[in-house]
Amino acid sequence: MRRSLIAAVAAAAVAAPLMLTATGTASAAPRPPKAPVTDFNKDGYTDLVVGGHPMTKAVLLWGSAAGLTGTSGEVANGAYGNIAAGDFDGDGNRDLVNEVYPAHDNDRATLSVSYGPFTAQGHPARKKAVRVPTEPGLLDLVAGDLNGDGVDDLVTNDGDEDGPFASRFWKGTRGGLSGTSAKALKPSRGGVVADVDGDGYGDFVTRAVSGDGEAQSDDAGTVRVDYGHRNGPAATRSVKITQDSAGVPGAGERGGPIPGEGGEYHRGDRFGADLGAGDVNGDGYADIAVGVPGEDVKAGAAEAYDAGGVVLLKGAKSGLSGKGAQSFTQSTAGVPGVSETGDGFGGRVLLSDVDGDKKADLTATASQEDTTVQDVGAAWVLKGTKSGLTATGSTSFGPSALGAATERGYFGAWLGR
């Protein structure tokens, strides 16, 4: 288990963000997105893409029988991790889409689509530039098959420090990613594509947002599900879920002053600050792990502000809801550690099968976890079972397990997907 966990979150030790997702296969009938596949040269080994500053190149590292080889190729610049992988032309090869800034203009973003297979030097078979029509930059890229045609689509979250703009749905076609946005969606941040209701269409699960960065930091948090359809996401229904929804553990709380702390301030819960998708209980429906890094938690008799938590929402034929939802914090029996103010447990979440039992396990991180020094960061894994996640046998580790920096290392600030 420990070795599998380290493999699952090794990317968290990399200073530059990692964003890797790839779903969907060619098919005429609607089919749910498959588990991520990140092989870009079709040799059967998982590869790794590392993005950095918007004005620098992203690096593609090749997997091999011995692990990452160190042999690399450069691809289009990755803009703070804004890289998504998918099959955007349905030919069975992995493609990359990046946010780039041609002319070094921070306010005018372009999508650069690199179509696989890639050569040993990292060169794609072909490339295409897609202009983003709005002035603000792109906040996130989320890939997956949302209309069931077997070709991956793309959702972009648009906005800047003053607040979000409408998100956009870009349709994947047999000729590649469409050069124009197919439709506007409501403002959102991040998200995953997963079939939570088993109808064969990938659903866009995201965090609904409004206001500027400060307002979002104070927000209790809302998860929105734009259900997939042959006409794209939200064509027939869109549902919001909060901690005040029936069955969801906890209560939605906004940020505010900490009582008796002389003006010290705590953040809102930020339910949905990060999201992960996978089938935890093996029932055929995708479940959603919801990061709640601003959750206030009782630690003994004291209140640990912004200690953080994770909520698991379970998929079903009727869709995603609070029915059977579970909640975990560092104060949950069996979870290693202690809930402390400012930990931010659940800042990053991932559902993936790390032990090969066909059930997704939870990897959660807290980048501000302290040890004998501050802001070391740590990661946890909770096993998936037929009844959901369990804290029994859960494990955790910090950056020292990977030989990474400790004090103010913020281990787990980013998590590879």
Short mmCIF file of C-alpha atoms in Angstrom, two decimals:
data_model
loop_
_atom_site.label_atom_id
_atom_site.label_comp_id
_atom_site.label_asym_id
_atom_site.label_seq_id
_atom_site.Cartn_x
_atom_site.Cartn_y
_atom_site.Cartn_z
CA MET A 1 0.00 0.00 0.00
CA ARG A 2 2.71 2.47 0.99
CA ARG A 3 4.62 1.95 -2.25
CA SER A 4 1.44 2.40 -4.29
CA LEU A 5 0.62 5.61 -2.43
CA ILE A 6 4.05 7.04 -3.08
CA ALA A 7 3.67 6.27 -6.76
CA ALA A 8 0.26 7.96 -6.81
CA VAL A 9 1.49 11.26 -5.38
CA ALA A 10 5.10 11.39 -6.46
CA ALA A 11 4.12 14.22 -8.78
CA ALA A 12 3.27 16.36 -5.77
CA ALA A 13 6.98 16.73 -5.02
CA VAL A 14 7.62 18.38 -8.37
CA ALA A 15 7.79 22.16 -8.05
CA ALA A 16 6.01 22.78 -11.34
CA PRO A 17 2.31 21.80 -11.61
CA LEU A 18 1.29 18.60 -13.33
CA MET A 19 -2.00 18.27 -15.15
CA LEU A 20 -2.64 15.00 -16.98
CA THR A 21 -6.03 13.64 -18.01
CA ALA A 22 -7.05 11.48 -20.94
CA THR A 23 -10.40 9.83 -21.54
CA GLY A 24 -12.60 8.32 -24.22
CA THR A 25 -12.25 5.92 -27.13
CA ALA A 26 -13.61 6.00 -30.66
CA SER A 27 -17.19 4.76 -30.79
CA ALA A 28 -20.44 5.66 -32.49
CA ALA A 29 -22.48 4.98 -29.34
CA PRO A 30 -22.35 7.04 -26.13
CA ARG A 31 -19.81 5.57 -23.74
CA PRO A 32 -18.57 6.80 -20.36
CA PRO A 33 -15.00 8.14 -20.11
CA LYS A 34 -12.41 5.48 -19.35
CA ALA A 35 -9.67 5.57 -16.75
CA PRO A 36 -6.85 8.02 -17.57
CA VAL A 37 -4.25 6.84 -20.08
CA THR A 38 -1.14 8.99 -20.41
CA ASP A 39 1.01 7.15 -22.95
CA PHE A 40 2.01 9.56 -25.71
CA ASN A 41 4.26 7.34 -27.84
CA LYS A 42 2.25 4.10 -27.71
CA ASP A 43 4.98 2.01 -26.07
CA GLY A 44 2.73 0.90 -23.21
CA TYR A 45 4.41 3.00 -20.51
CA THR A 46 2.91 6.02 -18.78
CA ASP A 47 4.64 9.28 -19.65
CA LEU A 48 4.74 12.56 -17.73
CA VAL A 49 4.27 16.18 -18.79
CA VAL A 50 5.54 18.99 -16.55
CA GLY A 51 4.37 22.56 -17.11
CA GLY A 52 5.88 25.71 -15.64
CA HIS A 53 5.82 29.47 -16.15
CA PRO A 54 3.65 30.69 -19.06
CA MET A 55 6.71 31.87 -20.97
CA THR A 56 8.64 28.60 -20.67
CA LYS A 57 8.32 25.26 -22.42
CA ALA A 58 6.60 22.24 -20.91
CA VAL A 59 8.66 19.05 -20.73
CA LEU A 60 7.55 15.57 -21.75
CA LEU A 61 9.32 12.74 -19.87
CA TRP A 62 9.15 9.22 -21.28
CA GLY A 63 8.14 6.22 -19.21
CA SER A 64 10.00 2.93 -19.53
CA ALA A 65 10.42 -0.43 -17.82
CA ALA A 66 12.90 1.28 -15.51
CA GLY A 67 10.62 4.25 -14.79
CA LEU A 68 11.01 7.78 -16.13
CA THR A 69 14.08 7.74 -18.32
CA GLY A 70 15.10 11.39 -18.15
CA THR A 71 15.02 11.49 -21.94
CA SER A 72 12.67 14.35 -22.75
CA GLY A 73 11.14 16.46 -25.43
CA GLU A 74 9.82 20.01 -25.21
CA VAL A 75 6.23 20.82 -26.07
CA ALA A 76 4.26 24.07 -26.10
CA ASN A 77 4.53 26.16 -22.93
CA GLY A 78 2.33 24.93 -20.13
CA ALA A 79 1.15 28.09 -18.39
CA TYR A 80 1.20 27.17 -14.69
CA GLY A 81 0.07 23.60 -15.31
CA ASN A 82 -2.70 24.41 -17.78
CA ILE A 83 -2.16 21.21 -19.72
CA ALA A 84 -4.80 18.59 -20.49
CA ALA A 85 -4.46 15.27 -22.29
CA GLY A 86 -7.10 13.48 -24.33
CA ASP A 87 -7.92 12.04 -27.72
CA PHE A 88 -9.36 15.12 -29.39
CA ASP A 89 -9.61 13.56 -32.88
CA GLY A 90 -10.65 10.02 -31.92
CA ASP A 91 -7.75 8.28 -33.67
CA GLY A 92 -6.62 6.36 -30.57
CA ASN A 93 -3.52 8.50 -29.98
CA ARG A 94 -3.03 10.72 -26.94
CA ASP A 95 -3.09 14.46 -27.69
CA LEU A 96 -2.09 17.47 -25.58
CA VAL A 97 -3.76 20.83 -25.28
CA ASN A 98 -1.87 23.71 -23.66
CA GLU A 99 -2.54 27.32 -22.82
CA VAL A 100 0.06 29.46 -24.59
CA TYR A 101 0.72 33.15 -25.00
CA PRO A 102 2.11 33.90 -28.48
CA ALA A 103 3.61 37.48 -28.44
CA HIS A 104 4.24 37.23 -24.68
CA ASP A 105 0.88 38.89 -24.04
CA ASN A 106 -0.41 37.75 -20.63
CA ASP A 107 -3.95 38.87 -21.44
CA ARG A 108 -4.45 36.99 -24.70
CA ALA A 109 -4.38 33.22 -24.44
CA THR A 110 -4.36 30.66 -27.22
CA LEU A 111 -5.00 26.93 -27.06
CA SER A 112 -2.23 24.92 -28.69
CA VAL A 113 -3.33 21.39 -29.58
CA SER A 114 -0.53 18.87 -30.21
CA TYR A 115 -1.81 15.67 -31.81
CA GLY A 116 -0.15 12.33 -31.18
CA PRO A 117 1.66 10.11 -31.60
CA PHE A 118 4.76 12.00 -30.44
CA THR A 119 8.29 11.33 -31.65
CA ALA A 120 11.16 10.52 -29.29
CA GLN A 121 12.05 14.21 -29.37
CA GLY A 122 8.55 15.17 -28.23
CA HIS A 123 7.35 16.40 -31.63
CA PRO A 124 3.65 15.80 -32.33
CA ALA A 125 2.26 14.46 -35.58
CA ARG A 126 0.61 17.85 -36.12
CA LYS A 127 -0.37 20.99 -34.26
CA LYS A 128 -3.27 23.42 -34.28
CA ALA A 129 -3.78 26.79 -32.61
CA VAL A 130 -7.22 27.72 -31.29
CA ARG A 131 -7.81 31.33 -30.37
CA VAL A 132 -9.68 32.05 -27.12
CA PRO A 133 -12.21 34.85 -27.77
CA THR A 134 -12.10 36.50 -24.33
CA GLU A 135 -9.55 38.95 -22.94
CA PRO A 136 -8.90 37.24 -19.57
CA GLY A 137 -6.62 34.24 -19.50
CA LEU A 138 -7.66 30.64 -19.08
CA LEU A 139 -7.95 29.40 -15.52
CA ASP A 140 -8.30 25.63 -16.10
CA LEU A 141 -8.58 23.02 -18.86
CA VAL A 142 -10.78 19.94 -18.36
CA ALA A 143 -10.90 17.17 -20.99
CA GLY A 144 -13.33 14.30 -21.51
CA ASP A 145 -16.05 12.94 -23.79
CA LEU A 146 -19.17 14.94 -22.90
CA ASN A 147 -21.39 14.08 -25.87
CA GLY A 148 -20.77 10.34 -26.18
CA ASP A 149 -19.24 10.36 -29.68
CA GLY A 150 -16.02 8.68 -28.59
CA VAL A 151 -13.93 11.82 -29.09
CA ASP A 152 -12.72 13.87 -26.15
CA ASP A 153 -14.03 17.41 -25.74
CA LEU A 154 -12.62 20.31 -23.71
CA VAL A 155 -14.05 22.73 -21.14
CA THR A 156 -12.12 25.93 -20.43
CA ASN A 157 -12.63 28.04 -17.31
CA ASP A 158 -12.11 31.68 -18.29
CA GLY A 159 -11.40 34.67 -16.03
CA ASP A 160 -8.80 36.72 -14.20
CA GLU A 161 -8.13 38.13 -10.73
CA ASP A 162 -11.31 40.20 -10.93
CA GLY A 163 -13.51 37.15 -11.28
CA PRO A 164 -14.64 34.34 -13.57
CA PHE A 165 -16.26 34.60 -16.95
CA ALA A 166 -18.48 32.00 -18.58
CA SER A 167 -16.80 28.65 -19.09
CA ARG A 168 -16.68 27.29 -22.63
CA PHE A 169 -17.34 23.90 -24.21
CA TRP A 170 -15.07 23.02 -27.15
CA LYS A 171 -16.20 20.00 -29.18
CA GLY A 172 -13.76 17.30 -30.21
CA THR A 173 -14.29 15.99 -33.75
CA ARG A 174 -12.70 13.41 -36.06
CA GLY A 175 -10.76 16.33 -37.54
CA GLY A 176 -9.59 17.54 -34.12
CA LEU A 177 -10.67 20.09 -31.55
CA SER A 178 -13.13 22.60 -32.97
CA GLY A 179 -11.72 26.05 -33.62
CA THR A 180 -14.77 27.73 -32.13
CA SER A 181 -16.51 27.23 -28.81
CA ALA A 182 -19.68 25.16 -29.16
CA LYS A 183 -21.46 26.78 -26.22
CA ALA A 184 -21.02 28.88 -23.10
CA LEU A 185 -21.45 27.32 -19.67
CA LYS A 186 -21.93 29.02 -16.32
CA PRO A 187 -18.74 30.27 -14.58
CA SER A 188 -16.71 27.57 -12.86
CA ARG A 189 -13.25 26.56 -11.63
CA GLY A 190 -11.56 23.26 -12.36
CA GLY A 191 -13.56 20.08 -12.60
CA VAL A 192 -13.59 16.51 -13.85
CA VAL A 193 -15.45 14.59 -16.54
CA ALA A 194 -17.08 11.39 -15.27
CA ASP A 195 -20.29 9.43 -15.87
CA VAL A 196 -22.03 9.79 -12.50
CA ASP A 197 -25.42 8.52 -13.67
CA GLY A 198 -24.34 5.66 -15.96
CA ASP A 199 -26.13 6.91 -19.08
CA GLY A 200 -23.02 6.64 -21.25
CA TYR A 201 -22.31 10.37 -21.39
CA GLY A 202 -19.48 11.99 -19.45
CA ASP A 203 -20.76 14.64 -17.01
CA PHE A 204 -18.88 17.86 -16.21
CA VAL A 205 -18.53 18.14 -12.42
CA THR A 206 -17.06 21.46 -11.33
CA ARG A 207 -16.99 24.16 -8.67
CA ALA A 208 -19.50 26.94 -9.32
CA VAL A 209 -17.96 30.33 -8.58
CA SER A 210 -18.73 34.04 -8.60
CA GLY A 211 -16.93 37.18 -7.54
CA ASP A 212 -13.19 37.87 -7.38
CA GLY A 213 -10.51 35.75 -5.76
CA GLU A 214 -11.22 37.09 -2.27
CA ALA A 215 -14.93 36.34 -2.58
CA GLN A 216 -14.14 32.81 -3.75
CA SER A 217 -11.81 32.33 -0.78
CA ASP A 218 -14.63 33.31 1.59
CA ASP A 219 -17.22 31.16 -0.15
CA ALA A 220 -18.88 28.15 1.49
CA GLY A 221 -18.58 26.39 -1.85
CA THR A 222 -20.87 24.81 -4.43
CA VAL A 223 -20.39 21.78 -6.69
CA ARG A 224 -22.24 21.89 -9.99
CA VAL A 225 -22.99 18.94 -12.27
CA ASP A 226 -23.58 19.77 -15.93
CA TYR A 227 -24.90 16.45 -17.17
CA GLY A 228 -23.59 15.18 -20.49
CA HIS A 229 -25.82 14.79 -23.54
CA ARG A 230 -25.42 14.23 -27.27
CA ASN A 231 -25.66 18.03 -27.58
CA GLY A 232 -22.98 18.60 -24.95
CA PRO A 233 -22.99 19.40 -21.22
CA ALA A 234 -25.96 21.06 -19.51
CA ALA A 235 -28.15 20.48 -22.56
CA THR A 236 -30.92 18.99 -20.44
CA ARG A 237 -30.03 19.50 -16.77
CA SER A 238 -27.59 21.08 -14.37
CA VAL A 239 -27.64 20.46 -10.61
CA LYS A 240 -25.94 22.21 -7.69
CA ILE A 241 -24.82 20.45 -4.50
CA THR A 242 -23.61 22.13 -1.29
CA GLN A 243 -22.96 21.03 2.28
CA ASP A 244 -26.50 22.18 2.99
CA SER A 245 -27.94 19.70 0.47
CA ALA A 246 -29.80 16.69 1.84
CA GLY A 247 -27.46 13.93 3.01
CA VAL A 248 -24.21 15.89 2.59
CA PRO A 249 -22.18 15.89 5.84
CA GLY A 250 -21.42 19.20 7.53
CA ALA A 251 -22.80 22.67 6.89
CA GLY A 252 -21.75 25.32 4.40
CA GLU A 253 -19.79 28.04 6.20
CA ARG A 254 -18.37 31.29 4.90
CA GLY A 255 -15.14 32.92 6.00
CA GLY A 256 -14.96 35.39 8.89
CA PRO A 257 -13.08 36.50 12.01
CA ILE A 258 -11.90 33.81 14.43
CA PRO A 259 -13.55 34.46 17.82
CA GLY A 260 -11.15 35.78 20.44
CA GLU A 261 -8.17 35.94 18.06
CA GLY A 262 -7.88 39.70 17.70
CA GLY A 263 -9.06 39.95 14.12
CA GLU A 264 -7.45 36.74 12.86
CA TYR A 265 -9.44 35.55 9.87
CA HIS A 266 -10.44 32.12 8.56
CA ARG A 267 -11.53 31.16 5.07
CA GLY A 268 -14.82 29.75 3.88
CA ASP A 269 -15.21 25.98 3.52
CA ARG A 270 -14.67 26.14 -0.29
CA PHE A 271 -16.61 22.93 -0.89
CA GLY A 272 -15.39 21.79 -4.32
CA ALA A 273 -12.02 23.56 -4.25
CA ASP A 274 -10.67 20.40 -5.85
CA LEU A 275 -12.47 17.38 -7.31
CA GLY A 276 -11.58 13.80 -8.13
CA ALA A 277 -13.60 11.14 -9.97
CA GLY A 278 -13.55 7.33 -9.83
CA ASP A 279 -15.72 4.33 -8.99
CA VAL A 280 -15.00 3.80 -5.28
CA ASN A 281 -17.51 1.04 -4.54
CA GLY A 282 -17.42 -0.81 -7.85
CA ASP A 283 -21.09 -0.29 -8.70
CA GLY A 284 -20.38 1.06 -12.18
CA TYR A 285 -21.15 4.69 -11.38
CA ALA A 286 -18.45 7.33 -10.99
CA ASP A 287 -18.17 8.82 -7.51
CA ILE A 288 -16.80 12.29 -6.75
CA ALA A 289 -14.28 13.24 -4.07
CA VAL A 290 -14.85 16.84 -3.00
CA GLY A 291 -12.02 18.76 -1.37
CA VAL A 292 -13.17 21.07 1.45
CA PRO A 293 -9.86 22.65 2.56
CA GLY A 294 -11.52 25.44 4.57
CA GLU A 295 -13.61 23.09 6.72
CA ASP A 296 -13.49 23.95 10.44
CA VAL A 297 -13.04 20.81 12.54
CA LYS A 298 -13.39 19.96 16.22
CA ALA A 299 -10.04 18.74 17.55
CA GLY A 300 -10.81 17.63 21.08
CA ALA A 301 -12.40 20.58 22.85
CA ALA A 302 -10.84 23.11 20.47
CA GLU A 303 -11.92 24.36 17.05
CA ALA A 304 -9.36 23.90 14.29
CA TYR A 305 -10.13 26.54 11.67
CA ASP A 306 -9.41 25.74 8.02
CA ALA A 307 -8.23 22.28 9.08
CA GLY A 308 -9.92 20.84 6.00
CA GLY A 309 -11.83 17.74 5.00
CA VAL A 310 -12.96 15.57 2.10
CA VAL A 311 -16.53 14.58 1.22
CA LEU A 312 -17.32 11.63 -1.05
CA LEU A 313 -20.46 12.04 -3.17
CA LYS A 314 -21.69 8.78 -4.68
CA GLY A 315 -22.93 8.36 -8.23
CA ALA A 316 -26.19 6.55 -8.99
CA LYS A 317 -28.69 6.06 -11.80
CA SER A 318 -30.53 9.15 -10.58
CA GLY A 319 -27.29 11.16 -10.66
CA LEU A 320 -24.97 12.68 -8.09
CA SER A 321 -26.48 13.56 -4.70
CA GLY A 322 -25.84 13.53 -0.97
CA LYS A 323 -27.34 10.06 -0.53
CA GLY A 324 -24.79 7.86 1.21
CA ALA A 325 -22.18 10.63 1.24
CA GLN A 326 -19.15 10.26 3.51
CA SER A 327 -16.89 12.79 5.21
CA PHE A 328 -13.28 12.48 6.39
CA THR A 329 -10.93 14.78 8.30
CA GLN A 330 -7.76 14.22 10.30
CA SER A 331 -10.07 13.91 13.31
CA THR A 332 -11.83 10.90 11.76
CA ALA A 333 -10.93 7.67 13.55
CA GLY A 334 -8.26 5.80 11.62
CA VAL A 335 -6.99 8.80 9.64
CA PRO A 336 -3.37 9.55 10.60
CA GLY A 337 -2.55 12.94 12.11
CA VAL A 338 -4.42 15.62 14.01
CA SER A 339 -6.68 18.38 12.69
CA GLU A 340 -4.90 21.69 13.17
CA THR A 341 -5.78 25.24 12.17
CA GLY A 342 -4.58 26.02 8.67
CA ASP A 343 -3.72 22.48 7.51
CA GLY A 344 -5.99 22.64 4.46
CA PHE A 345 -6.61 18.86 4.33
CA GLY A 346 -8.37 18.13 1.04
CA GLY A 347 -6.64 20.93 -0.84
CA ARG A 348 -5.99 18.37 -3.59
CA VAL A 349 -7.90 15.12 -4.09
CA LEU A 350 -7.60 12.20 -6.49
CA LEU A 351 -9.59 8.99 -6.94
CA SER A 352 -7.53 6.21 -8.52
CA ASP A 353 -7.05 2.49 -8.03
CA VAL A 354 -3.64 2.39 -6.34
CA ASP A 355 -3.83 -1.24 -5.19
CA GLY A 356 -5.37 -2.93 -8.24
CA ASP A 357 -8.60 -4.19 -6.64
CA LYS A 358 -10.84 -2.45 -9.23
CA LYS A 359 -12.08 0.10 -6.70
CA ALA A 360 -10.87 3.70 -6.63
CA ASP A 361 -8.93 4.83 -3.58
CA LEU A 362 -8.70 8.39 -2.26
CA THR A 363 -5.46 10.32 -2.30
CA ALA A 364 -5.78 13.64 -0.42
CA THR A 365 -3.14 16.22 0.39
CA ALA A 366 -2.66 19.06 2.87
CA SER A 367 0.12 21.32 1.63
CA GLN A 368 0.25 23.32 4.89
CA GLU A 369 0.53 20.36 7.24
CA ASP A 370 3.13 21.08 9.94
CA THR A 371 5.58 18.72 11.63
CA THR A 372 8.41 20.13 13.74
CA VAL A 373 8.65 22.81 11.05
CA GLN A 374 5.97 24.76 9.19
CA ASP A 375 4.14 24.08 5.95
CA VAL A 376 5.82 20.77 5.20
CA GLY A 377 2.76 19.22 3.56
CA ALA A 378 1.62 15.60 3.49
CA ALA A 379 -0.50 13.08 1.58
CA TRP A 380 -2.96 10.40 2.69
CA VAL A 381 -4.59 7.39 1.05
CA LEU A 382 -7.95 5.89 2.06
CA LYS A 383 -8.98 2.59 0.54
CA GLY A 384 -12.07 2.12 -1.59
CA THR A 385 -14.44 -0.71 -0.63
CA LYS A 386 -17.85 -2.04 -1.65
CA SER A 387 -19.49 0.29 0.88
CA GLY A 388 -17.38 3.33 0.01
CA LEU A 389 -14.18 4.79 1.42
CA THR A 390 -12.75 3.51 4.69
CA ALA A 391 -10.26 5.08 7.07
CA THR A 392 -9.27 1.64 8.33
CA GLY A 393 -5.70 0.96 7.26
CA SER A 394 -5.24 4.45 5.81
CA THR A 395 -1.67 5.74 5.58
CA SER A 396 0.12 9.04 5.14
CA PHE A 397 3.58 10.33 4.32
CA GLY A 398 5.41 13.59 3.73
CA PRO A 399 8.11 14.85 1.38
CA SER A 400 10.93 13.17 3.27
CA ALA A 401 9.70 9.84 1.87
CA LEU A 402 10.67 11.11 -1.59
CA GLY A 403 13.79 12.99 -0.56
CA ALA A 404 12.07 16.32 -1.20
CA ALA A 405 12.32 19.60 0.71
CA THR A 406 10.50 19.75 4.04
CA GLU A 407 10.17 23.21 5.64
CA ARG A 408 7.81 25.32 3.55
CA GLY A 409 7.94 22.66 0.87
CA TYR A 410 4.12 22.73 0.52
CA PHE A 411 4.16 19.05 -0.46
CA GLY A 412 0.90 18.21 -2.18
CA ALA A 413 0.13 21.72 -3.43
CA TRP A 414 -0.29 20.09 -6.84
CA LEU A 415 -1.26 16.52 -7.61
CA GLY A 416 -0.59 14.68 -10.88
CA ARG A 417 -3.64 13.27 -12.66
#
